[in-house]
Coordinates of C-alpha atoms in Angstrom, one line a residue:
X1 CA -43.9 12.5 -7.6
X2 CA -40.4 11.4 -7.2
X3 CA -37.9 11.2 -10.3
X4 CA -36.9 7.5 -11.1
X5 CA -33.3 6.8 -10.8
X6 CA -31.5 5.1 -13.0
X7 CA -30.1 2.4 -11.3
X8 CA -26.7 0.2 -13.0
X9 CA -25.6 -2.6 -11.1
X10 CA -21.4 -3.8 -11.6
X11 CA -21.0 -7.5 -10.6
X12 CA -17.6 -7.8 -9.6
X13 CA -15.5 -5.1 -7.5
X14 CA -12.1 -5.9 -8.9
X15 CA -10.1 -3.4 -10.7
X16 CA -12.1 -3.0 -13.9
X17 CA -15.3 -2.7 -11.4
X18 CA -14.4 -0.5 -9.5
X19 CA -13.3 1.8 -12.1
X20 CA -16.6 1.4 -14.5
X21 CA -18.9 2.2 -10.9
X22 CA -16.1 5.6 -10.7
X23 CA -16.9 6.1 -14.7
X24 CA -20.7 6.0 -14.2
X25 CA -20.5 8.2 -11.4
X26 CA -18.0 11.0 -13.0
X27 CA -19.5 10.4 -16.6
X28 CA -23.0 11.5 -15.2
X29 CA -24.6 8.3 -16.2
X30 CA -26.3 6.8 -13.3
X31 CA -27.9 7.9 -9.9
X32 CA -27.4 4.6 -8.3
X33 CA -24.6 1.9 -8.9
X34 CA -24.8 -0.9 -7.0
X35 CA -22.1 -3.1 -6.4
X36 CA -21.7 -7.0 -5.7
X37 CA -19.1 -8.8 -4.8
X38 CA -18.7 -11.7 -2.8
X39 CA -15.7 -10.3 -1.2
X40 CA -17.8 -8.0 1.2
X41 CA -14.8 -6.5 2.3
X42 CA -13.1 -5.1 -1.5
X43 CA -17.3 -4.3 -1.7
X44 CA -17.0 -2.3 1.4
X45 CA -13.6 -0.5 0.7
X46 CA -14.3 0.1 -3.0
X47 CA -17.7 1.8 -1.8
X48 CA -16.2 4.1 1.1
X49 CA -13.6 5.1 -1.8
X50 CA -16.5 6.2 -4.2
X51 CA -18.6 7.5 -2.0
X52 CA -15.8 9.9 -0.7
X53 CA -15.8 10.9 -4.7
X54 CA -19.2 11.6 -5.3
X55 CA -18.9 15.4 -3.9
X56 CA -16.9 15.7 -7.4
X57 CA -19.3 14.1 -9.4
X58 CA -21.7 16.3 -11.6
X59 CA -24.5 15.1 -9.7
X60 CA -25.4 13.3 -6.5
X61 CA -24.6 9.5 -7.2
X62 CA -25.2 6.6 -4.4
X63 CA -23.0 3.7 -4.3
X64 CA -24.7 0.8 -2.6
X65 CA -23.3 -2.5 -1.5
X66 CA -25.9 -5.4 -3.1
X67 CA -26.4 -9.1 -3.0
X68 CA -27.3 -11.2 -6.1
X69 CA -31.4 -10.5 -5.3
X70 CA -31.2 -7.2 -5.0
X71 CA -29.7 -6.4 -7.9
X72 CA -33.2 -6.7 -9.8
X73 CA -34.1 -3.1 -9.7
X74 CA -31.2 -2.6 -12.1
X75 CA -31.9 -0.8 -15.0
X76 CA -28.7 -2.4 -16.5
X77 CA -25.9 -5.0 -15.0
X78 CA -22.8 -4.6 -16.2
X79 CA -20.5 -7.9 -15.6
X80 CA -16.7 -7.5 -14.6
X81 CA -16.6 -10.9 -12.6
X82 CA -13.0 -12.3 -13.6
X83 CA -9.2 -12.7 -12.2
X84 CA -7.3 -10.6 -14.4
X85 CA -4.1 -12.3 -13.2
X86 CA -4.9 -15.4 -15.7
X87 CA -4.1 -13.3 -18.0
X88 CA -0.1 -13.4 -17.3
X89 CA 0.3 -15.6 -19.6
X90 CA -0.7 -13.4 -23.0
X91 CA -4.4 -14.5 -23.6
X92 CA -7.6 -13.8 -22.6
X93 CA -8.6 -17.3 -23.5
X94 CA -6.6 -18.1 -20.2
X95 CA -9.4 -16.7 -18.5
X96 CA -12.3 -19.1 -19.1
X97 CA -11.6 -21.8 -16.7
X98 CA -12.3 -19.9 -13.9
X99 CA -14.8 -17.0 -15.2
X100 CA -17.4 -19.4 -17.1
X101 CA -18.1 -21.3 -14.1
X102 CA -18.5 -18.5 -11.9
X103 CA -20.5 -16.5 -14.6
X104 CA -22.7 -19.7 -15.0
X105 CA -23.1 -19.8 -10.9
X106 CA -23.6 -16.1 -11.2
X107 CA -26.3 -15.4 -13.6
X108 CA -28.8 -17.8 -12.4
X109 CA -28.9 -15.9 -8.8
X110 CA -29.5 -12.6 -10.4
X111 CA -32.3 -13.8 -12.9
X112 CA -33.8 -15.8 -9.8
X113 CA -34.1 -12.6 -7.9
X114 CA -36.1 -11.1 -11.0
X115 CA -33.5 -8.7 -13.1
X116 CA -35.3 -7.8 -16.5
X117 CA -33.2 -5.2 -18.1
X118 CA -30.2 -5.3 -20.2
X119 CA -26.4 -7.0 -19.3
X120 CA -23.6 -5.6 -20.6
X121 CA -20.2 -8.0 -20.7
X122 CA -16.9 -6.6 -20.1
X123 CA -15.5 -10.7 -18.7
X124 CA -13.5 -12.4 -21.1
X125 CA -13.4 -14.0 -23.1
X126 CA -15.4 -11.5 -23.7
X127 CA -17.4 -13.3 -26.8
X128 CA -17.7 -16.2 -25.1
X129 CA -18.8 -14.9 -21.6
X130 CA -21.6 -12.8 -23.3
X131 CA -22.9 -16.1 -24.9
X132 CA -23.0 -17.5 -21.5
X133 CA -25.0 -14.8 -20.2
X134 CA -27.5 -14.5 -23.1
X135 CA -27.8 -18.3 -22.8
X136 CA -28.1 -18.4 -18.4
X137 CA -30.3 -15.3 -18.4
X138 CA -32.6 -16.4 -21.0
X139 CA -32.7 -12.5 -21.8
X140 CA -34.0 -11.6 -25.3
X141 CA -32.6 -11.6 -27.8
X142 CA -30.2 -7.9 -28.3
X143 CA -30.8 -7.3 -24.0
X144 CA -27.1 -9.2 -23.5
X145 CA -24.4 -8.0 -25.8
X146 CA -20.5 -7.2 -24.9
X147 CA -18.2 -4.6 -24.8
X148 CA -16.5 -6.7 -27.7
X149 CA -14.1 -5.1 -30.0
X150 CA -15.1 -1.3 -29.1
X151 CA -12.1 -1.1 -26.7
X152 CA -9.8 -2.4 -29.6
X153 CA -11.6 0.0 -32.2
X154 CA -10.3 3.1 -29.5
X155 CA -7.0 1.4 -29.9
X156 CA -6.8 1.3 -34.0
X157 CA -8.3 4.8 -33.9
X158 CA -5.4 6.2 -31.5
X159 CA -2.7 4.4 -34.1
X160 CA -4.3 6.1 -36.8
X161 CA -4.7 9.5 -35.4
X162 CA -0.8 9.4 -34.1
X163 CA 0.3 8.4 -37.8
X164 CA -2.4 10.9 -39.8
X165 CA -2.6 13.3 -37.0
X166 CA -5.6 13.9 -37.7
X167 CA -8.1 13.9 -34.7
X168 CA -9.5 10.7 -33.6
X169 CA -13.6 12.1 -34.1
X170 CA -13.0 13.1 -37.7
X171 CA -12.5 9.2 -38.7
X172 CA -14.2 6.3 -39.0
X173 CA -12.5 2.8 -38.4
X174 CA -13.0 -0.3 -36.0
X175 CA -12.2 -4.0 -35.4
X176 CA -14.3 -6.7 -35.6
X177 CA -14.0 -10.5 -34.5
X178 CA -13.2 -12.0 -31.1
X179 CA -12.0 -9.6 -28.8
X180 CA -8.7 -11.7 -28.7
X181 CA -5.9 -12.8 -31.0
X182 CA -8.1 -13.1 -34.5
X183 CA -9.8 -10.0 -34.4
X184 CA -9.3 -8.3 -38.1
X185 CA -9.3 -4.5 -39.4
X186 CA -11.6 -3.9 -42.4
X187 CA -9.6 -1.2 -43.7
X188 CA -12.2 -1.3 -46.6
X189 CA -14.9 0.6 -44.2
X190 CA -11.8 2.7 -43.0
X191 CA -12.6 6.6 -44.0
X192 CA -12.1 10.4 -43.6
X193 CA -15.5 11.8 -43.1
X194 CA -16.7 10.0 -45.9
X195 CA -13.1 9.6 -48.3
X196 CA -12.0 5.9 -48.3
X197 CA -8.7 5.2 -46.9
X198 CA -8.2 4.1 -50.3
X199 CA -8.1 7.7 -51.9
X200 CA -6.0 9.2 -49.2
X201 CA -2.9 6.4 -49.2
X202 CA -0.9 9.3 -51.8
X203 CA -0.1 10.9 -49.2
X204 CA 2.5 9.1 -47.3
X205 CA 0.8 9.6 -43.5
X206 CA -2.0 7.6 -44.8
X207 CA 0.4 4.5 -45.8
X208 CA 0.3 2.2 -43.3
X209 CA 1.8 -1.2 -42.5
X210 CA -1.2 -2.9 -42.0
X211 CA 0.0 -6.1 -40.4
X212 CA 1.9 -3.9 -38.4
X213 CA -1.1 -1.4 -37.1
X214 CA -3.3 -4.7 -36.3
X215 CA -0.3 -6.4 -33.9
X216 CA 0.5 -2.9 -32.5
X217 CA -3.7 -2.7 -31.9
X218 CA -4.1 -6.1 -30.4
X219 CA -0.8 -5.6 -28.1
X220 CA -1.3 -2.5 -26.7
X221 CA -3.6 -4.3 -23.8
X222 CA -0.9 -6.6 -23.2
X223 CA 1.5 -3.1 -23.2
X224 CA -1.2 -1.8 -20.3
X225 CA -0.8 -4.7 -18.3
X226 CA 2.9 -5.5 -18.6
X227 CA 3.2 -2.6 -16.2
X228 CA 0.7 -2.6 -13.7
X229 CA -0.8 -5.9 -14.2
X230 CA -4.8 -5.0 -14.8
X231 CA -6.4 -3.0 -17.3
X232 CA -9.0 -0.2 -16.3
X233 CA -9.3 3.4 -18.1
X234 CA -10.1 2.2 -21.2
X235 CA -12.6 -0.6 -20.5
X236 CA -14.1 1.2 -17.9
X237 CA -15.2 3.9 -20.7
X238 CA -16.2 1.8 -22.8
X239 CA -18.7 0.1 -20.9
X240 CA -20.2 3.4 -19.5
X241 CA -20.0 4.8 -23.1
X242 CA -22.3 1.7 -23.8
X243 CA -24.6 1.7 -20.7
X244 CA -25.4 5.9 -21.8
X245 CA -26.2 4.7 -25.2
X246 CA -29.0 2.4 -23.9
X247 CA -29.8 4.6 -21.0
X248 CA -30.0 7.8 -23.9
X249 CA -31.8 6.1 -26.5
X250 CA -28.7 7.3 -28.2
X251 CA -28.9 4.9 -31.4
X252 CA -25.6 4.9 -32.2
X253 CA -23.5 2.5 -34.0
X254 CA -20.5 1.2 -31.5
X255 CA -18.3 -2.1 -32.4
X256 CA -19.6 -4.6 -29.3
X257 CA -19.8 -8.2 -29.3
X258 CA -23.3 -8.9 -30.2
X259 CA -25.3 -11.8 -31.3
X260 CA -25.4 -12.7 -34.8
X261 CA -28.4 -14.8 -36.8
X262 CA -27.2 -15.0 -40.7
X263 CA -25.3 -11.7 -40.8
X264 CA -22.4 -12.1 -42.4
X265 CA -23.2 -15.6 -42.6
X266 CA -23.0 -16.6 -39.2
X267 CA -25.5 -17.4 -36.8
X268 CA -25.1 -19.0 -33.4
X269 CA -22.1 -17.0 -31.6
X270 CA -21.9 -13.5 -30.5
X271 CA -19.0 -12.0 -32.0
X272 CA -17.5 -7.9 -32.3
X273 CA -19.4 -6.3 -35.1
X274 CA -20.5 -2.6 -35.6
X275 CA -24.1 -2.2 -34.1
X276 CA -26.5 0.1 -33.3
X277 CA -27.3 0.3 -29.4
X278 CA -30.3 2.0 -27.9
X279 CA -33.0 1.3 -25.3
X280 CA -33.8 -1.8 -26.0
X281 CA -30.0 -3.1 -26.4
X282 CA -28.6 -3.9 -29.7
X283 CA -31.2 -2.9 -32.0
X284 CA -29.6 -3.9 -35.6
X285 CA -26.7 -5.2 -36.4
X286 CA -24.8 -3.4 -39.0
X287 CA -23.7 -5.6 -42.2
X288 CA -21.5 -4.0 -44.3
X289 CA -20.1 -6.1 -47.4
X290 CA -16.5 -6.7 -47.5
X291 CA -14.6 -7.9 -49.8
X292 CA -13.2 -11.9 -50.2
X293 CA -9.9 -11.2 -48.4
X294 CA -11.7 -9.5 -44.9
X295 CA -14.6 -12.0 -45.5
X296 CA -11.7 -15.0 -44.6
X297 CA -10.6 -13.0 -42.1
X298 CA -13.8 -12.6 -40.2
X299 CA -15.0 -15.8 -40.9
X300 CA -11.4 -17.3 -39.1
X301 CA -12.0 -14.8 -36.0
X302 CA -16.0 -16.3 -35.8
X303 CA -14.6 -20.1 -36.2
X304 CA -11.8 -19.1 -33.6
X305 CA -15.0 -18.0 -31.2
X306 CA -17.0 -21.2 -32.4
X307 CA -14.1 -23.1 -31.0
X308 CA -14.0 -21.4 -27.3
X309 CA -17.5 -21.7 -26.9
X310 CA -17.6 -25.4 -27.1
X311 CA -14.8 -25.0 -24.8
X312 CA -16.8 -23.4 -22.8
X313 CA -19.6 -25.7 -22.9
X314 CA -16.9 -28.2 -22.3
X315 CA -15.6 -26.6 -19.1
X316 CA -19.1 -26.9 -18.3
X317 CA -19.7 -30.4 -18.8
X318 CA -22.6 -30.0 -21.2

């Protein structure tokens, strides 16, 4: 009997795309990828490119060129569909007028064709697309979630291993909120294999400017694209880290924008909170108690969220 492939499908063949169907190939993670686009020509040239990679792949991957219906074999579809040049102007909020209608023209043609596995959201604003999806695919609940804050959590970590040099692995420390302007740093949950942050801040490497390490964090996307205009490494390996989690069973707690329904108080919105991602999608979300100040804060970065996806709904006419 033959061995099932795992099969990920990438909706959209821009630059992030294209780079998360390269990661799944060179990470090991899928057998097939299948990509859609309705640009059939980037489709066809992105998939000559990664086919001429795959003899440098650990395994045998094949790239396929698919429409909306045959897409429903996928094991997972990760969504990319967006026009990164809206976000010249310094927010990812800039993005919604164009990627909310196309996601909400998008989704309906995959579900028709009869998808039933698990969407991961990389298309900002990334909070608010995911919402979309969950809400268009009719999915259940913890089969959509987002990439979210995990890129920004890779982002904190790197400031803090420069300043500590201390290896990013041996650490714990993330974002949470929209992945956007708001997002916060619970430096509370911030620790050294267990030490709080706390106990360590005698030693001058582990004094930090906070203020300063959150603006450095939320720029240093805005410090990618500056130069060449697109963002790719890191998202792209984030979603595939995400995708082999589910894939794995790997039950691991990532920062992603998931849904919440009375943690932390809030219910309604999918926002970036640590959670714990296997087979079946986000299988708990991890509430942590923080204290009155980083409470405010999260609670601005979900009202901030709140706010874009009535935009949304606006944009929408609904």
């Amino acid at each position: 009997m033959a061995e099932r492939k795992v099969t990920i499908g990438v909706l959209g063949a821009g630059h992030v795309g294209a780079h998360v169907a390269y990661a799944l190939g060179m990470m090991g993670i899928a057998d097939v990828v299948k990509i859609c686009d309705p640009k059939e020509a980037k489709a066809v040239s992105e998939r000559q490119d990664l086919m001429d990679a795959v003899y440098f792949m650990p395994h045998r991957v094949d790239y396929q060129l698919a429409d909306y219906a045959s897409l429903a074999d996928c094991d997972i579809i990760i969504n990319a569909v967006g026009d990164i040049t809206l976000c010249a102007t310094g927010s990812r909020d800039d993005e919604m007028h164009y990627t909310v209608r196309q996601v909400a023209e998008t989704i309906p043609k995959v579900m028709a064709g009869g998808f039933d596995g698990i969407f991961i959201n990389i298309t900002n604003p990334c909070d608010v697309v995911t919402h979309l999806i969950a809400e268009k695919s009719g999915l259940p609940k913890g089969r959509v979630f987002g990439t979210g804050t995990l890129l920004d959590s890779s982002r904190l970590i790197s400031a803090i291993a420069q300043q500590t040099g201390i290896e990013h692995h041996s650490f714990n420390a993330f974002m949470m909120g929209e992945h956007g302007d708001r997002q916060m740093i619970p430096w509370s949950l911030v620790n050294f294999r267990g030490k709080p942050l706390a106990q360590m801040e005698k030693d001058p490497r582990f004094q930090f400017d906070k203020e300063a390490v959150r603006t450095q964090t939320i720029k240093a996307g805005w410090v990618t694209y500056s130069g060449k205009f697109c963002t790719e490494y890191g998202i792209c390996s984030a979603a595939a880290t995400l995708a082999r989690a589910v894939l794995h069973d790997e039950r691991k707690i990532f920062p992603a924008s998931v849904p919440l329904d009375g943690e932390y108080g809030e219910s309604g919105i999918f926002c970036g909170v640590p959670a714990l991602i296997g087979k079946n999608g986000v299988e708990e979300v991890m509430e942590y108690e923080l204290p009155a100040d980083e409470m405010a804060e999260f609670k601005a970065c979900c009202e901030t969220v709140r706010a874009n996806i009535a935009r949304a709904a606006a944009l929408l006419g609904k």
